[in-house]
Structure formats: structure tokens, C-alpha cells
Coordinates of C-alpha atoms and ligand atoms in Angstrom, one line a residue:
M30 CA -16.6 -23.2 -26.4
T31 CA -19.9 -21.6 -25.8
D32 CA -22.3 -19.8 -27.9
L33 CA -23.7 -16.4 -26.8
H34 CA -27.2 -17.3 -27.8
D35 CA -27.4 -20.7 -26.2
A36 CA -25.9 -20.4 -22.8
P37 CA -27.8 -18.3 -20.4
L38 CA -26.6 -18.7 -16.8
P39 CA -28.6 -17.5 -13.8
A40 CA -27.3 -14.3 -12.3
A41 CA -27.6 -13.3 -8.6
D42 CA -30.4 -10.9 -9.3
G43 CA -32.4 -13.5 -11.3
A44 CA -31.5 -12.0 -14.7
S45 CA -29.6 -14.2 -17.1
V46 CA -25.8 -13.9 -17.7
Q47 CA -24.7 -14.9 -21.1
T48 CA -21.4 -16.8 -21.4
I49 CA -19.2 -16.4 -24.4
D50 CA -15.7 -16.7 -25.5
A51 CA -15.1 -13.1 -26.4
V52 CA -16.6 -9.7 -25.9
I53 CA -15.3 -7.1 -28.4
V54 CA -15.9 -3.4 -27.8
G55 CA -16.3 -1.4 -30.9
A56 CA -17.4 -2.1 -34.5
G57 CA -14.8 0.0 -36.3
F58 CA -12.3 -1.7 -38.6
S59 CA -10.6 -3.5 -35.7
G60 CA -13.7 -4.9 -34.1
M61 CA -15.1 -6.0 -37.4
Y62 CA -12.0 -7.9 -38.4
M63 CA -11.6 -9.3 -34.9
L64 CA -15.2 -10.8 -35.0
H65 CA -14.6 -12.2 -38.4
K66 CA -11.3 -13.8 -37.4
L67 CA -12.7 -15.3 -34.2
R68 CA -15.7 -16.8 -36.0
G69 CA -13.4 -18.5 -38.5
L70 CA -11.5 -20.1 -35.6
G71 CA -14.7 -21.3 -33.9
F72 CA -14.8 -18.8 -31.1
S73 CA -18.1 -17.3 -30.1
A74 CA -18.0 -13.5 -29.9
V75 CA -20.2 -10.5 -29.6
V76 CA -19.4 -6.9 -30.5
Y77 CA -20.9 -4.0 -28.5
E78 CA -21.0 -0.7 -30.3
A79 CA -22.2 2.7 -29.1
A80 CA -23.0 3.9 -32.6
A81 CA -26.1 2.7 -34.6
D82 CA -23.9 0.9 -37.1
V83 CA -20.4 -0.1 -38.1
G84 CA -17.5 2.2 -39.1
G85 CA -16.0 3.4 -35.8
T86 CA -14.3 6.8 -36.3
W87 CA -15.7 6.9 -39.9
Y88 CA -19.2 6.6 -38.5
W89 CA -18.8 9.7 -36.4
N90 CA -16.4 12.0 -38.3
R91 CA -18.8 13.1 -41.1
Y92 CA -17.6 16.7 -41.3
P93 CA -17.3 18.1 -44.9
G94 CA -14.0 17.3 -46.4
A95 CA -13.2 14.3 -44.1
R96 CA -10.8 11.9 -45.8
C97 CA -8.2 9.4 -44.8
D98 CA -4.7 10.7 -45.4
V99 CA -3.3 7.2 -46.0
E100 CA -3.9 6.2 -49.6
S101 CA -7.0 4.1 -50.1
I102 CA -5.1 1.2 -51.6
N103 CA -3.2 1.0 -48.3
Y104 CA -6.0 2.0 -46.0
S105 CA -8.1 -1.1 -46.6
Y106 CA -8.2 -4.7 -45.4
S107 CA -5.7 -7.2 -46.8
F108 CA -7.1 -10.4 -45.0
D109 CA -9.3 -11.5 -47.9
A110 CA -8.0 -11.5 -51.5
D111 CA -11.4 -11.6 -53.0
L112 CA -12.5 -8.5 -51.0
E113 CA -9.3 -6.8 -52.1
Q114 CA -10.0 -7.5 -55.7
E115 CA -13.7 -6.8 -55.8
W116 CA -13.6 -3.4 -54.1
D117 CA -12.6 -0.4 -56.3
W118 CA -11.5 2.8 -54.5
A119 CA -12.6 5.8 -56.5
E120 CA -9.8 8.2 -55.4
R121 CA -6.3 8.2 -54.2
Y122 CA -7.4 9.4 -50.8
A123 CA -10.8 8.1 -49.9
T124 CA -13.6 10.3 -48.6
Q125 CA -15.4 9.5 -45.3
P126 CA -18.6 8.4 -47.2
E127 CA -16.6 6.0 -49.3
I128 CA -14.8 4.5 -46.4
L129 CA -18.1 4.1 -44.6
R130 CA -19.6 2.4 -47.6
Y131 CA -16.6 0.1 -47.6
A132 CA -17.1 -0.7 -43.9
N133 CA -20.8 -1.5 -44.6
H134 CA -19.8 -3.6 -47.6
V135 CA -17.5 -5.7 -45.4
A136 CA -20.2 -6.0 -42.7
D137 CA -22.6 -7.3 -45.3
R138 CA -20.2 -9.5 -47.1
F139 CA -19.1 -11.3 -43.9
D140 CA -22.5 -11.1 -42.3
L141 CA -21.0 -9.4 -39.3
R142 CA -24.0 -7.6 -37.9
R143 CA -25.6 -10.8 -36.6
D144 CA -23.1 -10.8 -33.7
M145 CA -23.1 -7.0 -33.2
K146 CA -25.2 -5.0 -30.8
F147 CA -25.5 -1.4 -31.8
S148 CA -26.5 1.6 -29.7
T149 CA -25.0 -0.2 -26.8
R150 CA -22.3 1.1 -24.6
V151 CA -20.2 -1.1 -22.3
T152 CA -20.4 0.4 -18.8
A153 CA -18.1 -1.8 -16.7
A154 CA -15.9 -4.8 -16.9
S155 CA -14.3 -6.8 -14.1
F156 CA -12.0 -9.8 -13.9
D157 CA -13.1 -12.7 -11.7
E158 CA -10.1 -14.6 -10.3
S159 CA -12.1 -17.7 -9.4
T160 CA -13.3 -18.3 -12.9
Q161 CA -10.6 -16.4 -14.8
R162 CA -13.3 -14.7 -16.8
W163 CA -14.5 -11.2 -17.4
T164 CA -17.9 -9.9 -16.4
I165 CA -19.1 -7.2 -18.7
T166 CA -22.2 -5.0 -18.4
T167 CA -23.8 -2.6 -20.9
D168 CA -26.2 0.3 -20.7
Q169 CA -28.8 -1.9 -22.4
G170 CA -28.8 -4.3 -19.5
D171 CA -26.4 -6.9 -21.0
D172 CA -24.6 -9.0 -18.4
V173 CA -22.0 -11.2 -20.0
S174 CA -19.3 -13.6 -18.8
A175 CA -16.5 -13.7 -21.3
Q176 CA -13.1 -15.5 -21.3
H177 CA -11.6 -12.7 -23.4
F178 CA -12.3 -9.0 -23.3
I179 CA -11.1 -7.2 -26.4
M180 CA -10.9 -3.5 -26.7
A181 CA -11.3 -2.5 -30.3
V182 CA -12.1 1.1 -29.3
G183 CA -9.9 3.0 -31.7
C184 CA -7.2 5.6 -31.0
L185 CA -9.2 8.7 -31.9
S186 CA -12.7 8.1 -30.8
T187 CA -13.2 10.1 -27.6
S188 CA -13.8 13.6 -28.8
K189 CA -12.6 16.5 -26.8
T190 CA -14.2 19.9 -26.4
P191 CA -12.1 23.0 -25.7
E192 CA -11.6 24.2 -22.1
I193 CA -13.3 27.6 -22.4
P194 CA -15.3 29.3 -19.7
G195 CA -18.9 29.8 -20.6
I196 CA -19.0 27.0 -23.1
D197 CA -22.7 26.6 -22.7
A198 CA -23.5 30.3 -22.9
F199 CA -23.6 30.6 -26.7
H200 CA -27.1 30.8 -28.2
G201 CA -26.2 29.7 -31.7
N202 CA -25.4 26.3 -33.1
V203 CA -22.4 24.3 -31.8
Y204 CA -20.8 21.4 -33.6
H205 CA -17.8 19.1 -33.1
T206 CA -16.1 17.6 -36.1
G207 CA -15.8 14.3 -34.3
H208 CA -19.6 13.8 -34.1
W209 CA -21.0 15.7 -37.0
P210 CA -24.8 15.7 -37.7
H211 CA -25.7 12.8 -40.0
Q212 CA -28.0 15.1 -42.1
G213 CA -25.1 17.5 -42.7
V214 CA -24.9 21.2 -42.0
D215 CA -25.2 24.0 -44.5
F216 CA -23.5 27.2 -43.4
T217 CA -24.7 29.3 -46.3
G218 CA -25.0 32.9 -45.3
Q219 CA -23.8 32.3 -41.8
R220 CA -21.0 33.8 -39.6
V221 CA -19.0 30.8 -38.5
G222 CA -16.2 30.4 -36.0
V223 CA -13.9 27.4 -36.0
I224 CA -11.7 26.5 -33.0
G225 CA -8.7 24.4 -33.9
T226 CA -6.3 23.9 -36.8
G227 CA -5.6 20.2 -36.7
S228 CA -6.4 17.7 -39.4
S229 CA -10.2 17.9 -39.1
A230 CA -10.1 21.7 -39.3
I231 CA -7.6 21.8 -42.2
Q232 CA -9.8 19.4 -44.2
S233 CA -13.1 21.2 -43.4
I234 CA -12.1 24.9 -43.4
P235 CA -11.9 25.2 -47.2
I236 CA -15.4 23.9 -47.6
F237 CA -16.8 25.9 -44.7
A238 CA -15.3 29.0 -46.3
E239 CA -17.1 28.4 -49.6
Q240 CA -20.4 28.3 -47.7
A241 CA -20.2 30.8 -44.9
A242 CA -20.7 34.5 -45.3
Q243 CA -17.8 35.0 -42.8
L244 CA -15.4 32.4 -41.4
T245 CA -13.2 33.1 -38.4
V246 CA -10.5 30.5 -37.5
F247 CA -9.1 30.5 -34.0
Q248 CA -5.6 29.0 -34.1
R249 CA -3.6 28.0 -31.1
T250 CA -0.9 26.1 -32.9
P251 CA -0.3 26.1 -36.7
N252 CA 0.2 22.8 -38.3
F253 CA 2.3 21.6 -41.2
S254 CA 0.1 20.5 -44.1
L255 CA 1.0 19.3 -47.6
P256 CA -1.3 19.4 -50.6
A257 CA -3.1 16.1 -50.9
K258 CA -3.0 16.1 -54.7
N259 CA -6.0 13.9 -54.6
A260 CA -7.4 12.5 -57.9
P261 CA -9.5 9.7 -59.2
H262 CA -7.6 6.5 -59.6
D263 CA -6.3 5.6 -63.1
P264 CA -8.1 2.3 -63.9
E265 CA -5.0 0.9 -65.6
A266 CA -2.7 1.7 -62.7
M267 CA -5.2 0.1 -60.3
K268 CA -5.4 -3.0 -62.4
A269 CA -1.6 -3.3 -62.3
L270 CA -1.6 -2.7 -58.5
K271 CA -4.2 -5.3 -57.9
A272 CA -2.2 -7.8 -59.9
R273 CA 0.6 -7.5 -57.4
Y274 CA -1.5 -6.7 -54.3
P275 CA 0.0 -9.5 -52.2
E276 CA 3.6 -8.2 -52.8
H277 CA 2.4 -4.6 -52.1
R278 CA 0.8 -5.6 -48.8
Q279 CA 3.9 -7.5 -47.8
E280 CA 6.0 -4.4 -48.4
A281 CA 3.6 -2.5 -46.2
R282 CA 3.8 -5.1 -43.4
T283 CA 7.6 -4.9 -43.2
S284 CA 7.9 -1.1 -43.6
G285 CA 8.4 1.6 -41.1
F286 CA 5.0 3.3 -41.2
G287 CA 2.9 0.4 -42.7
V288 CA 3.0 2.0 -46.2
P289 CA 5.4 0.8 -48.9
N290 CA 8.1 3.4 -49.2
P291 CA 11.8 3.1 -50.1
E292 CA 14.0 3.3 -47.0
P293 CA 16.0 6.6 -47.1
Q294 CA 19.7 6.1 -47.1
K295 CA 21.0 9.6 -46.9
S296 CA 21.1 12.3 -44.2
A297 CA 19.4 15.6 -45.2
L298 CA 22.7 17.3 -44.0
E299 CA 25.0 15.4 -46.3
V300 CA 23.5 16.6 -49.6
S301 CA 23.6 20.1 -51.1
A302 CA 20.9 22.7 -50.5
D303 CA 19.9 22.4 -54.2
E304 CA 19.5 18.6 -53.9
R305 CA 17.4 19.0 -50.7
E306 CA 15.2 21.6 -52.4
R307 CA 14.6 19.2 -55.3
T308 CA 13.8 16.3 -53.0
Y309 CA 11.4 18.4 -50.9
H310 CA 9.8 19.8 -53.9
D311 CA 9.1 16.3 -55.2
G312 CA 7.8 15.2 -51.8
F313 CA 5.5 18.2 -51.5
E314 CA 4.2 17.9 -55.0
K315 CA 3.5 14.2 -54.6
G316 CA 1.3 14.9 -51.6
S317 CA 2.6 12.0 -49.5
L318 CA 3.2 12.5 -45.8
V319 CA 5.3 9.4 -45.5
G320 CA 7.2 10.3 -48.6
M321 CA 8.0 13.7 -47.1
L322 CA 9.0 12.4 -43.7
L323 CA 11.2 9.6 -45.2
A324 CA 12.8 11.9 -47.8
Y325 CA 16.0 11.6 -45.7
N326 CA 16.9 9.2 -42.9
D327 CA 17.3 11.7 -40.1
L328 CA 14.3 14.0 -40.5
I329 CA 12.5 12.6 -37.4
T330 CA 15.7 12.2 -35.4
D331 CA 17.9 15.3 -36.0
K332 CA 16.6 18.8 -35.4
A333 CA 19.0 20.4 -37.9
A334 CA 18.0 18.0 -40.6
N335 CA 14.3 18.5 -39.8
D336 CA 14.7 22.2 -39.9
T337 CA 15.6 22.0 -43.6
A338 CA 12.4 20.3 -44.4
A339 CA 10.3 22.4 -42.0
E340 CA 11.7 25.6 -43.6
Y341 CA 10.9 24.3 -47.0
V342 CA 7.2 23.8 -46.1
R343 CA 7.1 27.2 -44.4
Q344 CA 8.4 28.8 -47.6
R345 CA 5.7 27.0 -49.6
I346 CA 3.1 28.4 -47.1
R347 CA 4.6 31.9 -47.6
G348 CA 4.3 31.4 -51.4
I349 CA 0.6 30.5 -51.2
V350 CA -0.7 33.0 -48.6
T351 CA -0.7 36.6 -50.0
D352 CA -0.9 38.5 -46.7
P353 CA 2.7 38.1 -45.2
D354 CA 1.4 38.4 -41.6
V355 CA -1.2 35.7 -42.1
A356 CA 1.4 33.5 -43.8
E357 CA 3.7 33.9 -40.8
T358 CA 0.9 33.1 -38.4
L359 CA 0.2 29.9 -40.4
A360 CA 3.8 28.9 -40.6
P361 CA 4.6 26.4 -37.8
K362 CA 7.8 27.2 -35.9
D363 CA 7.2 25.7 -32.4
H364 CA 7.6 22.0 -33.4
P365 CA 9.6 20.0 -35.8
L366 CA 7.9 18.8 -39.0
G367 CA 6.0 15.6 -38.3
T368 CA 6.1 15.7 -34.5
K369 CA 2.5 16.8 -34.4
R370 CA 0.4 14.9 -36.8
P371 CA 1.1 16.6 -40.2
C372 CA -1.9 17.0 -42.5
L373 CA -2.9 16.7 -46.1
D374 CA -5.2 19.4 -47.5
T375 CA -7.0 20.6 -50.5
N376 CA -6.7 24.4 -50.7
Y377 CA -6.2 25.0 -47.0
Y378 CA -3.6 27.8 -47.1
A379 CA -5.2 29.4 -50.1
T380 CA -8.4 29.7 -48.2
Y381 CA -6.9 32.4 -46.2
N382 CA -6.6 34.6 -49.3
R383 CA -10.4 34.7 -49.4
P384 CA -12.0 38.0 -48.3
N385 CA -14.5 36.2 -46.1
V386 CA -11.9 34.3 -44.0
E387 CA -10.1 35.7 -41.0
L388 CA -7.4 34.0 -38.9
I389 CA -7.1 34.8 -35.2
D390 CA -3.8 33.9 -33.5
L391 CA -4.7 32.7 -30.0
R392 CA -1.1 33.0 -29.0
K393 CA -1.4 36.7 -29.3
T394 CA -5.0 37.1 -28.2
P395 CA -6.0 34.1 -26.1
L396 CA -9.6 32.8 -25.8
V397 CA -11.3 34.3 -22.8
E398 CA -14.8 32.9 -22.9
M399 CA -17.8 31.9 -25.0
T400 CA -20.6 34.4 -24.8
E401 CA -24.3 34.4 -25.8
R402 CA -23.3 35.9 -29.1
G403 CA -20.0 34.1 -29.8
I404 CA -16.4 34.1 -28.6
R405 CA -14.4 36.6 -26.7
T406 CA -10.6 36.7 -27.0
S407 CA -8.4 39.1 -25.1
G408 CA -8.6 41.2 -28.2
R409 CA -12.4 41.5 -28.9
E410 CA -15.7 39.7 -29.1
F411 CA -16.7 37.9 -32.2
E412 CA -20.4 37.2 -33.1
F413 CA -21.4 34.0 -34.8
D414 CA -24.4 32.0 -36.0
S415 CA -22.4 28.7 -35.6
I416 CA -19.3 27.6 -33.8
V417 CA -17.3 24.4 -34.8
F418 CA -15.1 22.7 -32.3
A419 CA -12.3 21.0 -34.4
T420 CA -10.6 20.3 -31.1
G421 CA -9.6 16.7 -31.5
F422 CA -9.6 13.7 -29.2
D423 CA -8.5 12.3 -25.9
A424 CA -6.3 10.1 -28.1
M425 CA -5.1 6.6 -27.5
T426 CA -6.2 6.1 -23.9
G427 CA -9.4 8.1 -23.8
S428 CA -11.7 5.3 -24.9
L429 CA -9.7 2.6 -23.0
L430 CA -10.4 4.6 -19.8
A431 CA -13.9 5.7 -20.6
F432 CA -15.5 3.1 -18.3
D433 CA -14.2 1.2 -15.3
I434 CA -12.1 -1.9 -16.2
K435 CA -11.3 -3.8 -13.0
G436 CA -8.5 -6.3 -13.1
R437 CA -6.9 -8.5 -10.4
D438 CA -7.4 -7.5 -6.8
G439 CA -9.9 -4.9 -7.8
M440 CA -7.3 -2.7 -9.6
L441 CA -8.8 -0.2 -12.0
L442 CA -7.0 0.4 -15.3
K443 CA -7.2 4.1 -14.9
D444 CA -5.5 3.9 -11.5
K445 CA -2.8 1.7 -12.9
W446 CA -2.2 4.2 -15.7
T447 CA -2.2 7.4 -13.7
A448 CA 1.4 8.1 -14.7
G449 CA 0.7 7.0 -18.3
P450 CA -0.2 3.8 -20.1
R451 CA 1.9 0.7 -19.4
T452 CA 1.6 -2.3 -21.7
Y453 CA 3.4 -5.3 -23.0
L454 CA 3.6 -4.8 -26.8
G455 CA 0.6 -2.5 -26.7
V456 CA -1.7 -5.5 -26.6
A457 CA -1.9 -6.5 -23.0
T458 CA -1.3 -5.0 -19.5
A459 CA -0.2 -6.8 -16.3
G460 CA -2.9 -7.5 -13.8
F461 CA -5.6 -7.7 -16.5
P462 CA -5.5 -11.2 -17.9
N463 CA -7.1 -11.8 -21.3
L464 CA -7.7 -8.1 -21.7
W465 CA -6.6 -7.4 -25.2
M466 CA -6.1 -4.0 -26.8
I467 CA -6.1 -3.6 -30.6
T468 CA -3.6 -0.9 -31.5
G469 CA -3.2 0.0 -27.9
P470 CA -0.6 2.4 -26.5
G471 CA 2.9 1.0 -26.8
S472 CA 2.3 -0.3 -30.3
P473 CA 2.9 1.5 -33.6
S474 CA -0.8 2.4 -33.8
V475 CA -1.3 6.0 -34.8
L476 CA 2.3 6.2 -36.2
S477 CA 1.3 3.6 -38.8
N478 CA -1.2 2.8 -41.4
M479 CA -3.9 1.7 -38.9
M480 CA -5.2 -1.0 -41.2
I481 CA -1.9 -2.8 -41.3
S482 CA -1.5 -2.5 -37.5
I483 CA -5.1 -3.6 -36.8
E484 CA -4.7 -6.7 -38.9
Q485 CA -1.5 -7.6 -37.3
H486 CA -2.9 -7.2 -33.8
V487 CA -6.1 -9.1 -34.6
D488 CA -4.1 -12.0 -36.0
W489 CA -1.7 -12.0 -33.1
I490 CA -4.5 -11.9 -30.4
A491 CA -6.4 -14.6 -32.2
D492 CA -3.3 -16.8 -32.3
A493 CA -2.8 -16.2 -28.5
M494 CA -6.4 -17.2 -27.8
T495 CA -6.0 -20.3 -30.0
Y496 CA -2.8 -21.2 -28.2
L497 CA -4.6 -21.0 -24.8
R498 CA -7.4 -23.2 -26.1
D499 CA -5.0 -25.7 -27.5
H500 CA -3.1 -25.9 -24.2
D501 CA -6.3 -26.2 -22.1
Q502 CA -5.4 -23.0 -20.3
R503 CA -7.8 -20.2 -19.5
A504 CA -5.8 -17.0 -19.3
M505 CA -2.6 -15.2 -20.1
N506 CA -1.2 -12.0 -18.7
P507 CA 2.2 -10.2 -19.0
T508 CA 4.6 -10.2 -16.1
A509 CA 5.3 -6.8 -14.6
A510 CA 9.0 -7.3 -15.7
A511 CA 8.1 -7.9 -19.3
E512 CA 5.7 -4.9 -19.2
N513 CA 8.3 -2.6 -17.6
E514 CA 11.0 -3.7 -20.1
W515 CA 8.6 -3.0 -23.1
T516 CA 7.4 0.3 -21.7
D517 CA 10.9 1.5 -21.1
H518 CA 11.8 0.4 -24.6
V519 CA 8.9 2.4 -26.1
T520 CA 10.1 5.4 -24.2
E521 CA 13.8 4.9 -25.2
V522 CA 13.0 4.5 -28.9
G523 CA 10.7 7.6 -28.7
D524 CA 13.5 9.5 -27.0
T525 CA 15.8 8.9 -30.0
T526 CA 13.4 10.9 -32.1
L527 CA 12.1 14.5 -32.1
Y528 CA 8.5 13.4 -31.2
P529 CA 8.7 14.1 -27.5
S530 CA 9.8 17.7 -28.1
A531 CA 6.4 18.7 -29.3
N532 CA 3.2 19.3 -27.5
S533 CA 1.1 16.8 -29.4
W534 CA -1.8 14.4 -28.8
Y535 CA 0.9 11.7 -29.2
M536 CA 2.2 13.1 -25.9
G537 CA -1.2 13.6 -24.3
S538 CA -0.5 17.4 -24.2
N539 CA -3.9 18.4 -25.6
V540 CA -5.7 17.1 -22.6
P541 CA -5.2 19.1 -19.4
G542 CA -3.8 16.9 -16.6
K543 CA -3.0 13.9 -18.9
P544 CA 0.5 12.5 -18.2
R545 CA 3.1 13.6 -20.6
V546 CA 4.2 10.3 -22.2
F547 CA 5.0 9.4 -25.8
M548 CA 2.3 6.7 -26.3
A549 CA 3.1 5.1 -29.6
Y550 CA 5.9 2.8 -30.6
I551 CA 8.1 4.4 -33.3
G552 CA 10.5 1.4 -33.8
G553 CA 8.7 0.6 -37.1
V554 CA 5.9 -1.6 -38.1
G555 CA 8.1 -4.3 -39.6
V556 CA 10.5 -4.4 -36.6
Y557 CA 7.5 -4.5 -34.2
R558 CA 5.8 -7.3 -36.1
E559 CA 9.0 -9.4 -35.9
R560 CA 9.2 -8.9 -32.1
C561 CA 5.6 -9.9 -31.7
D562 CA 6.2 -13.0 -33.8
E563 CA 9.3 -14.0 -31.8
I564 CA 7.3 -13.7 -28.6
A565 CA 4.5 -15.9 -29.9
A566 CA 7.0 -18.4 -31.2
S567 CA 8.7 -18.7 -27.8
D568 CA 5.5 -19.8 -26.1
Y569 CA 4.5 -16.3 -25.3
E570 CA 7.6 -15.2 -23.5
G571 CA 6.8 -12.5 -21.0
F572 CA 3.3 -13.8 -20.3
I573 CA 2.1 -16.1 -17.5
R574 CA -0.5 -18.6 -18.5
T575 CA -3.0 -20.1 -16.1
Ligands
NA7_4 P1 -6.1 17.6 -33.4 O1 -5.1 17.2 -34.5 O2 -5.9 17.2 -32.0 O3 -6.4 19.1 -33.5 C1 -7.1 19.8 -32.6 C2 -6.9 21.3 -32.8 O4 -7.7 22.0 -31.8 C3 -5.5 21.7 -32.6 O5 -5.2 22.7 -33.5 C4 -5.5 22.2 -31.1 O6 -4.5 23.1 -30.8 C5 -6.9 22.9 -31.1 N1 -7.4 23.0 -29.7 C6 -7.7 22.0 -28.9 N2 -8.1 22.5 -27.7 C7 -8.1 23.8 -27.8 C8 -8.4 24.9 -27.0 N3 -8.9 24.7 -25.7 N4 -8.3 26.2 -27.4 C9 -7.8 26.4 -28.7 N5 -7.5 25.4 -29.6 C10 -7.6 24.1 -29.1 O7 -7.6 16.9 -33.8 P2 -8.2 16.6 -35.3 O8 -9.6 16.2 -35.1 O9 -7.9 17.8 -36.2 O10 -7.3 15.5 -35.8 C11 -7.1 14.3 -35.1 C12 -6.4 13.3 -35.9 O11 -7.4 12.6 -36.7 C13 -5.4 13.7 -36.9 O12 -4.2 14.0 -36.3 C14 -5.3 12.6 -37.9 O13 -4.5 11.6 -37.4 C15 -6.7 12.2 -37.9 P3 -3.1 22.6 -30.2 O14 -2.4 22.0 -31.3 O15 -3.5 21.6 -29.1 O16 -2.5 23.8 -29.6

């Protein structure tokens, strides 16, 4: 073992190369826990982070209304019982500021920042066959030799601007929800345009509408959203939950989506219309996405079953939005419920009843260009003081491919993945020994409670590193056969569901030219964990160790 601070080696150009056990990219929840875990096992590690502090996606996504749509009692670390007990979440769904405070609390509590370098971007990484180590460089001049290279870069961290001609022509203010100004923005009295109607837009639009003189929303695809029914936590209920937190977490780890929920036993099609209506009413009123998607056992696999739930939500939208044309424009009909990431909102649909809010259907009048004064569609030109891009992310692979990662024989990861990501278990990829991906493509990742999946991957990767150390081996890498089998399995399981039928960021459809591949594993968090554990228990079957 080596220590980052003690082991400078001379480099060819005379500068010093640091040697270390692990370089971790990213100081979000995965990078923070990875560092803590490795320290506890006696590995040396450094975290490089482009932002000025911890938090990952919660550092950047500071737009008004930003919240996690997994309940705070689930979207939190479970690795430390004291941490779990001492932190009190204020609300059912935590706000971005509260989540960021939590990240900072964890960083302080475990003294993580002493091995983190902020405002530092990794610029390249390459595997050296002769040493079986990675050489990693940063834009701050770091040059590091690491045995393990761990990508903790997050699934939704490379933001994406819309492809509109003249995007730089606009003379007003332009914002992206994915990197919102830290000092905040006040739209009072302004004419504001928002492009996009995904989760970020659905959370922020009701707040923009309260501030702006006029708000115009440009919608390409309507999304399903349920009311969040957010509320402060009841202290007594929290006390009771905390008393059984270990059992609660265990239920999450063995569940389908990483959130405790009873497994549905019935098909939506085997019950009466009245019974379905009551069930959907309960799901809708509870404000739980998982509760709604798991109301019946075939909602994500059977179109006819899904139609019943989708129609229920459409009816609710029609019940909220007073203008029938606007309601129809907002009611999603081009994809089954849940196959594009559904949302939770506070007053989203009702916002369209306000006199200062206008919805533009880009399916009818497409975007043509941005102009000096605003946005031109095929219908007309709109003048704005500010434009907000709520246009999402190059999800799941964007940050993995943001810089050159060179594996064996000079192979670049982006070349290997031209037809879509190929991984073994979503944690490793053939030809790139000791390159680890936390919640990488091919794992449950974005189809799960990320915290549960992050912890599972961190623990698994740390075990694999320990195994290598205990066996005096330097590297491990999946075989092409194991990777092919897993990648085929991910696709086959995906194909049993309705997910591939939608144009979603799960499929890469939001990024022009991105291969159309269903990138997440939908076999279930519990099933996936079992498979990972079996592989570890069988001396890392499917990996070659050197
Ligand atoms: P999303 O969910 O990817 O939403 C992006 C939105 O922007 C979506 O409505 C897109 O329409 C729209 N979009 C993207 N590009 C364009 C262009 N060129 N023209 C018009 N409209 C466009 O990102 P979010 O940030 O809202 O949420 C990401 C995740 O964060 C969310 O799912 C949660 O998991 C948390 P499209 O649907 O592609 O037609």
C-alpha cells in the first residue's frame, strides 16, 4: 500500500508522479462513500471533483423547487447506524438545500475533504500493461499512478443543451437547470421561456410562474407526474421508523426498486374497473411513484395493463387543468406510464390555469431558432428576458465518456462503446482492468433508489479490491464472454418490459446520435445484489485476475 502524500515518483518530464491505491472521480454520494470505505480498509485514495465542494448532482442542480423524488428516509446512507440516527430529515421529500447540507455533514463527520481535490477535472486516464496500473492526469497538473480507477461520476451529471439553431443569438439571460447560479435567480417581472417538461421543469415551473410576469413553456413531450404530497415528517413516525431502520433498509436492499414496497400479486387486468380505480386513486393520492408503478404486477410489462393506469393519470390531469386543449396537450399519450422517468410535482398541472402561463406544443409548432429577442417556433416569435433550458442530461454514459479512458492496447472506452455501453454487472468492462464504475450502465442505477445501489456497488468494489490485495494480485478484468452474457441479459430483461418502447434518456434517445440501447438493469435491486454476491463468492467468476 502507498500513501498519496508520501510517495512521489519521478516522471519523464521531471515533475512528480504520485502513486496511490485508488483514484476516485467525483465527490457526490458515490465518491464520498467510496473514499470512506477504502480508508476503513487501509487503502490510500484521492477524490478529484470538478465542483468546488461535495454533493455531485445536488451541488449543481440548485434550481428552485429541486427535490429528490425518493423519500428522504430512503434516499440517505445506511452504512453508519449513528449517522442514520443523528440526522433528521425535515420533510418527506428532501429539498436540494437539505440534501446538500446532508452531504456536507457527512463530509465533515468523516473528515472526507482531506483526501478530496476540488475544482479539479480529470482530463485523461490510461492503463499501463507493464505495471498493471492507471495513469491519471487532471487539469490542475496532477499526474497520478493508481492501481484502481473508480468512476463515481453519477448518472445524471453531464447536462445537455437543446439543439436549436442560433443558440448564442439571444441577448437576454440563459440558464440551465443542471447548473443553476449559486446566488439564485429572481424572475420577478420578467418574461421567461422554459424549454423542456421533464422532472427539472416540472419541479421548477410552478415557482417560476409565481415570480415571472409571463411564463411560456415549450413542450416537446408531455410527462406523467403525480402530486408529491410532500409534508414535514411526523416526529413520532420518524422515531418509530428509526427504531426499525435496519429492517427497513434490509427491505430496501432486497426490493425491486430499492425502496420498501409490497410486491404486487395481481394483474391490473384481472380486477374490476372499480377496483383499479380505487387502487390508482390511492396510489395517486399517496404521491409515491414506486407505489403507483407497483400497484399491479404487470404495469411495466403489459401495454393493456399499463393503459389503465396511464388513462387514470390522464383523467386526473383533465380534472386539474381547466382549458381542455391545454389539458390534452399535457396528457401523455406517446409512451406508457413509467417508461420515461415519471415525476412528482407540487402544483405543476394547476400552474397552467394561471393567466400568466402559456404552453406551447412543439409537436404542432416546432422550435425553429433562438433569436436576439427570444425563441422562434414555426408558429411565431416569442420575446423573453430570460430563457431556461430544462433539457436534461447525457445520462448514464455522458460523464463516463467525457474524457479519454484508454484501456488495454490503447483502446478508448468511447470507441468500445460506439454501439452502446457493454459492461459486466455494470461495474466493470472488458479491456479496462481495475476500472470500476459505481452505478454504471448495466446495473439497476437510475431504475432504483440510487443510495441503495451506490452503497451496494461501493461495498462490492471494495471487497473485490480487498480480494486482490489478499491474493497478491494486481488487477482483475471481466472476460469478453462474461460481459457479452451480462449485456445480453440486461437487454433481454429490458425487452420483457415496456421501457424500450419509449424515447427516453434511459434509451439514449434525448441525445442525437447516441445508440438506442436500454442502459439500466431492470431485473430488480434484490435479484441483482444476489447475482453480484454469487459472483464474488465464486472467486469472481467471469473475471480474469492477474
Ligand atoms: P429530462 O427528464 O431529460 O427532461 C428534459 C426535457 O427537455 C424533456 O421534456 C425533453 O423533451 C426536453 N428537451 C430536450 N431537448 C430538447 C429540445 N432540443 N427541444 C425541445 N425539448 C427538448 O431532464 P430533467 O433534468 O428534467 O430530469 C432528469 C432526471 O433528473 C429525471 O428524470 C429524474 O430522474 C431526476 P423529450 O422528452 O426529450 O421530448
